[in-house]
mmCIF file of C-alpha atoms and ligand atoms in Angstrom:
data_model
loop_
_atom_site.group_PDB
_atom_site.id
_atom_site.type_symbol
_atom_site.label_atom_id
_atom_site.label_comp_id
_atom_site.label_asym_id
_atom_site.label_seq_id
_atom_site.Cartn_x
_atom_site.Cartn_y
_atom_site.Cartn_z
ATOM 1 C CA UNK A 53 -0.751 -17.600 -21.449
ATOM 2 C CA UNK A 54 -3.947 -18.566 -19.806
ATOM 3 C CA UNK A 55 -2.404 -19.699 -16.408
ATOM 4 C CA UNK A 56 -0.680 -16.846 -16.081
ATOM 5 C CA UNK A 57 -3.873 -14.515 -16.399
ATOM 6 C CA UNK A 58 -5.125 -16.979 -13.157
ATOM 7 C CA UNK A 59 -2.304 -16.360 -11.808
ATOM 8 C CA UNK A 60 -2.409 -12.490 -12.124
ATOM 9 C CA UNK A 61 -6.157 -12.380 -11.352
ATOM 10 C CA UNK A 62 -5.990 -14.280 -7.877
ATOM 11 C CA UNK A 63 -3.242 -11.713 -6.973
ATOM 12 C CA UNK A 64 -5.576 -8.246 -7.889
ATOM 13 C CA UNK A 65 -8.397 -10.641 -5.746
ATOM 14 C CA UNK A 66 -6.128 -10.705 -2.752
ATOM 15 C CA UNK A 67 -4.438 -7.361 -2.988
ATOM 16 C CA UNK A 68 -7.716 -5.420 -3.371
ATOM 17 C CA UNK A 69 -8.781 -7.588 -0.389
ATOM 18 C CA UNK A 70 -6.045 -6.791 1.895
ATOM 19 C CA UNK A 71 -7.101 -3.113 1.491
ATOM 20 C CA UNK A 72 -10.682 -3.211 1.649
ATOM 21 C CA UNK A 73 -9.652 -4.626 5.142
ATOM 22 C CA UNK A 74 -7.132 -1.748 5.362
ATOM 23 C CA UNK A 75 -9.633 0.634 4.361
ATOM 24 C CA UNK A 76 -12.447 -0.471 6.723
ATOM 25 C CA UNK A 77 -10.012 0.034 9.870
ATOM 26 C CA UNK A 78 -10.968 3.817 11.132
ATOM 27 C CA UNK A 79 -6.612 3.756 12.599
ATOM 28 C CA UNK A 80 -6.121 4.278 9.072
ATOM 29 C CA UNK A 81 -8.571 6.512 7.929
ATOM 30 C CA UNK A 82 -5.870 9.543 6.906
ATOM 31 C CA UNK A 83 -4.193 7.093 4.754
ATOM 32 C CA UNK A 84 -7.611 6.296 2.458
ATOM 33 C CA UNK A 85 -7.389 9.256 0.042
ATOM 34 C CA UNK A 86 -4.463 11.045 -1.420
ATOM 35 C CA UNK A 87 -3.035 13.929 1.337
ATOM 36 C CA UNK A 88 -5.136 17.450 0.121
ATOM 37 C CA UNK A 89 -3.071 19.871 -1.391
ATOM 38 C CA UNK A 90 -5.341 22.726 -1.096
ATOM 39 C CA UNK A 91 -4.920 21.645 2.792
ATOM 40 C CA UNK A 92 -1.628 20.787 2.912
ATOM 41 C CA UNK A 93 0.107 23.028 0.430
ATOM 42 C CA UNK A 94 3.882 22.409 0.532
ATOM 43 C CA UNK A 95 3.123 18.390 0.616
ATOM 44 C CA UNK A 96 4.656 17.685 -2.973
ATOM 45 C CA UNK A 97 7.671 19.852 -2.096
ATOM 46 C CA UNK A 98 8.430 17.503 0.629
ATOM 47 C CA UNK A 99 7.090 14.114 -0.323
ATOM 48 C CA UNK A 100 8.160 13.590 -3.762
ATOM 49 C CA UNK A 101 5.961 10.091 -4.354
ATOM 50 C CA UNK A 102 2.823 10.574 -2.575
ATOM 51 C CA UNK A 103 0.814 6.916 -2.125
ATOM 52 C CA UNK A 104 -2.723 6.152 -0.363
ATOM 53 C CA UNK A 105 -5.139 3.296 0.090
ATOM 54 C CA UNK A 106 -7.292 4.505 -2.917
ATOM 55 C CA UNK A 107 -4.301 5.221 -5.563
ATOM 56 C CA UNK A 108 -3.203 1.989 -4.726
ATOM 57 C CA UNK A 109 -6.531 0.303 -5.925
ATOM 58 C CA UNK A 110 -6.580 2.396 -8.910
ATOM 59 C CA UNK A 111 -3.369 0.658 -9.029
ATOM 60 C CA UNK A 112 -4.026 -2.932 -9.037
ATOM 61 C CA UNK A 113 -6.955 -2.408 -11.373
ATOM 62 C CA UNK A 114 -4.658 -0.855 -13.947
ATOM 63 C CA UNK A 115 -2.970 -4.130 -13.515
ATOM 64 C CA UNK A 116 0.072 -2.242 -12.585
ATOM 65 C CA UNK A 117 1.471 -5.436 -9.712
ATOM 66 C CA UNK A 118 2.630 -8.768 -11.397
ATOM 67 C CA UNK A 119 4.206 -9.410 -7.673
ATOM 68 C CA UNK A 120 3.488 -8.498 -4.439
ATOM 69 C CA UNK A 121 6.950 -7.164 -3.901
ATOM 70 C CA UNK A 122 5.777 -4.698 -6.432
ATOM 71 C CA UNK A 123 2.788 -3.978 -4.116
ATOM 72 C CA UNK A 124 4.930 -3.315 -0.994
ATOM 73 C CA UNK A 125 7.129 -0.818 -2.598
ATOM 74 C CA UNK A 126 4.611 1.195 -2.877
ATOM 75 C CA UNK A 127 2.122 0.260 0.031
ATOM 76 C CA UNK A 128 5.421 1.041 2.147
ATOM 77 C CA UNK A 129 5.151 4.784 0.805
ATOM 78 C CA UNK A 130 1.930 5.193 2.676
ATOM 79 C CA UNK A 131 3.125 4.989 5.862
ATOM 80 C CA UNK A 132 7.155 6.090 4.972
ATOM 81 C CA UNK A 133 5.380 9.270 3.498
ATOM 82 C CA UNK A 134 3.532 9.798 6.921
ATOM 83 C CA UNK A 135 6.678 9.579 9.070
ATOM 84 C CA UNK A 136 8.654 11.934 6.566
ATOM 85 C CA UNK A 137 6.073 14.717 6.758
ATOM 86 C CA UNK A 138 4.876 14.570 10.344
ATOM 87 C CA UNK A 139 8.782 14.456 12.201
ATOM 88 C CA UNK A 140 7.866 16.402 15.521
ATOM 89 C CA UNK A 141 7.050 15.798 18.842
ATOM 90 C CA UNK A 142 3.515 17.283 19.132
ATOM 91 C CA UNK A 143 0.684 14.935 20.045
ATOM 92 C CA UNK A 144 -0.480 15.506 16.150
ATOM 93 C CA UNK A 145 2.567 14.390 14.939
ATOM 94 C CA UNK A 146 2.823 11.332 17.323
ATOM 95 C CA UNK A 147 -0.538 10.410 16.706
ATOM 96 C CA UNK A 148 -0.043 10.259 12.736
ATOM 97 C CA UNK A 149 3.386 8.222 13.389
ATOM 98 C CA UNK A 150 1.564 5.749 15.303
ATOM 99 C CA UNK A 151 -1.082 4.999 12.959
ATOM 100 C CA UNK A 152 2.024 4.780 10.985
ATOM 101 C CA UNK A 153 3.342 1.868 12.118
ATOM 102 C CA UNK A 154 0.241 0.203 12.795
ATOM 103 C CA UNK A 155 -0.203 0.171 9.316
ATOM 104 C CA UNK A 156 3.328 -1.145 7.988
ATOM 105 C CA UNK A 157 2.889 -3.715 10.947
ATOM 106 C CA UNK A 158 -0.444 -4.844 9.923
ATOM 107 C CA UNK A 159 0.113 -5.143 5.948
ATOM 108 C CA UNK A 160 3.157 -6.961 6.710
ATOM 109 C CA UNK A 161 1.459 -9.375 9.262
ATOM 110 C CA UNK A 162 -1.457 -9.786 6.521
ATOM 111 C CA UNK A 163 0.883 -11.001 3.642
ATOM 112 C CA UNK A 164 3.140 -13.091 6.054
ATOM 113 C CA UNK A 165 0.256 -15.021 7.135
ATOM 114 C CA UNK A 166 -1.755 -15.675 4.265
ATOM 115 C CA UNK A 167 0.091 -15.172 1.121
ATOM 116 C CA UNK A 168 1.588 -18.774 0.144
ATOM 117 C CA UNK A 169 5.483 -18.694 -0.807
ATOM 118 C CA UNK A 170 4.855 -20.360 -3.615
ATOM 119 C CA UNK A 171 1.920 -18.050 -4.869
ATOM 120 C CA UNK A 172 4.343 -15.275 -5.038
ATOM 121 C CA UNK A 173 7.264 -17.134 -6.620
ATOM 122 C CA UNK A 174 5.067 -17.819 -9.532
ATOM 123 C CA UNK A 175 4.436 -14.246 -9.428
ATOM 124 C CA UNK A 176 7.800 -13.651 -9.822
ATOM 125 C CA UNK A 177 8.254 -15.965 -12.305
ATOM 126 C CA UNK A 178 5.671 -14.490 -14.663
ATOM 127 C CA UNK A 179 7.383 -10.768 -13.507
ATOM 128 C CA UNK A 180 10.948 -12.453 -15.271
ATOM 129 C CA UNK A 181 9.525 -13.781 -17.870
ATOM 130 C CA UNK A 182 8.027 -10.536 -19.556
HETATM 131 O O1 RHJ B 294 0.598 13.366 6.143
HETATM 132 C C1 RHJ B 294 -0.613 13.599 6.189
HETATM 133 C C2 RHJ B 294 -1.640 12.505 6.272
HETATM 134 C C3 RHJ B 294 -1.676 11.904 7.671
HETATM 135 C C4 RHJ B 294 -1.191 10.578 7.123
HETATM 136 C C5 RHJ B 294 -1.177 11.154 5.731
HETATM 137 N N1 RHJ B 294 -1.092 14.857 6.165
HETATM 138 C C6 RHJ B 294 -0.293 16.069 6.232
HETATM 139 C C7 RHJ B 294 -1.129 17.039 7.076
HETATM 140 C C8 RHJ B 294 -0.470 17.260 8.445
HETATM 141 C C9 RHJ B 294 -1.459 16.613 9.443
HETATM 142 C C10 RHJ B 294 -2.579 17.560 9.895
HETATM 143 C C11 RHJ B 294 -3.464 18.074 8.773
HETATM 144 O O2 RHJ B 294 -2.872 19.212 8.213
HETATM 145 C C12 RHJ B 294 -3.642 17.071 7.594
HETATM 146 O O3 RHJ B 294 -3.880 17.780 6.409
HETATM 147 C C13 RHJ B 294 -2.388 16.240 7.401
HETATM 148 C C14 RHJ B 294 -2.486 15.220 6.293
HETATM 149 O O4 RHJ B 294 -2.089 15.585 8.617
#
């Protein structure tokens, strides 16, 4: 009903804020747009779910997230994706893995500190319930 719409619509408002943030940090500039496949072109024979900061926009304005555990699965992919493709030890590589981490750090210190419990366990309550 009608609450739940609120509900739904103050998630999208937070989500799509946590990666205009995201998005405006030059660390994590590779992960904006989807990898190039014209660059890159074995990339879907090794990653077999690609995920960037743009798809997952497209995303949350397809109203695709009821929770933001549904978010995370596949905000994780970004960086997960990054560390799969780019295993060795040259300072490319490295580089790449770093930003990385940064990244899975910094969207999981963003929805620790300001995503209320309770906000997402009504989330998860309108996720059951459908
Ligand atoms: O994995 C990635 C992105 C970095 C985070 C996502 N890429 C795979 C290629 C390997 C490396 C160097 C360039 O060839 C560039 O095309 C890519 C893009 O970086």
């Amino acid at each position: 009903e009608e609450q739940e719409e609120d509900v739904l619509r103050e998630l999208r408002l937070f989500l799509r804020n946590v990666i205009e943030r995201l998005s405006l940090d030059r660390r994590f500039k590779a992960f904006t747009k989807p990898v190039d496949i014209e660059e890159v072109p074995d990339y879907m024979t090794v990653i077999r779910r690609p995920m960037d900061l743009s798809t997952l926009l497209t995303n949350i304005d397809e109203q695709r997230y009821v929770t933001v555990g549904e978010f995370m699965n596949d905000a994780d992919l970004i960086w997960q994706n990054a560390l799969e493709y780019n295993p060795d030890s040259d300072p490319m590589d490295r580089h790449i893995r770093h930003r990385a981490c940064a990244l899975k750090d910094t969207v999981r210190a963003m929805i620790r500190d300001e995503l209320d419990e309770d906000f997402e366990r009504v989330c998860e309550d309108v996720r059951e319930s459908r």
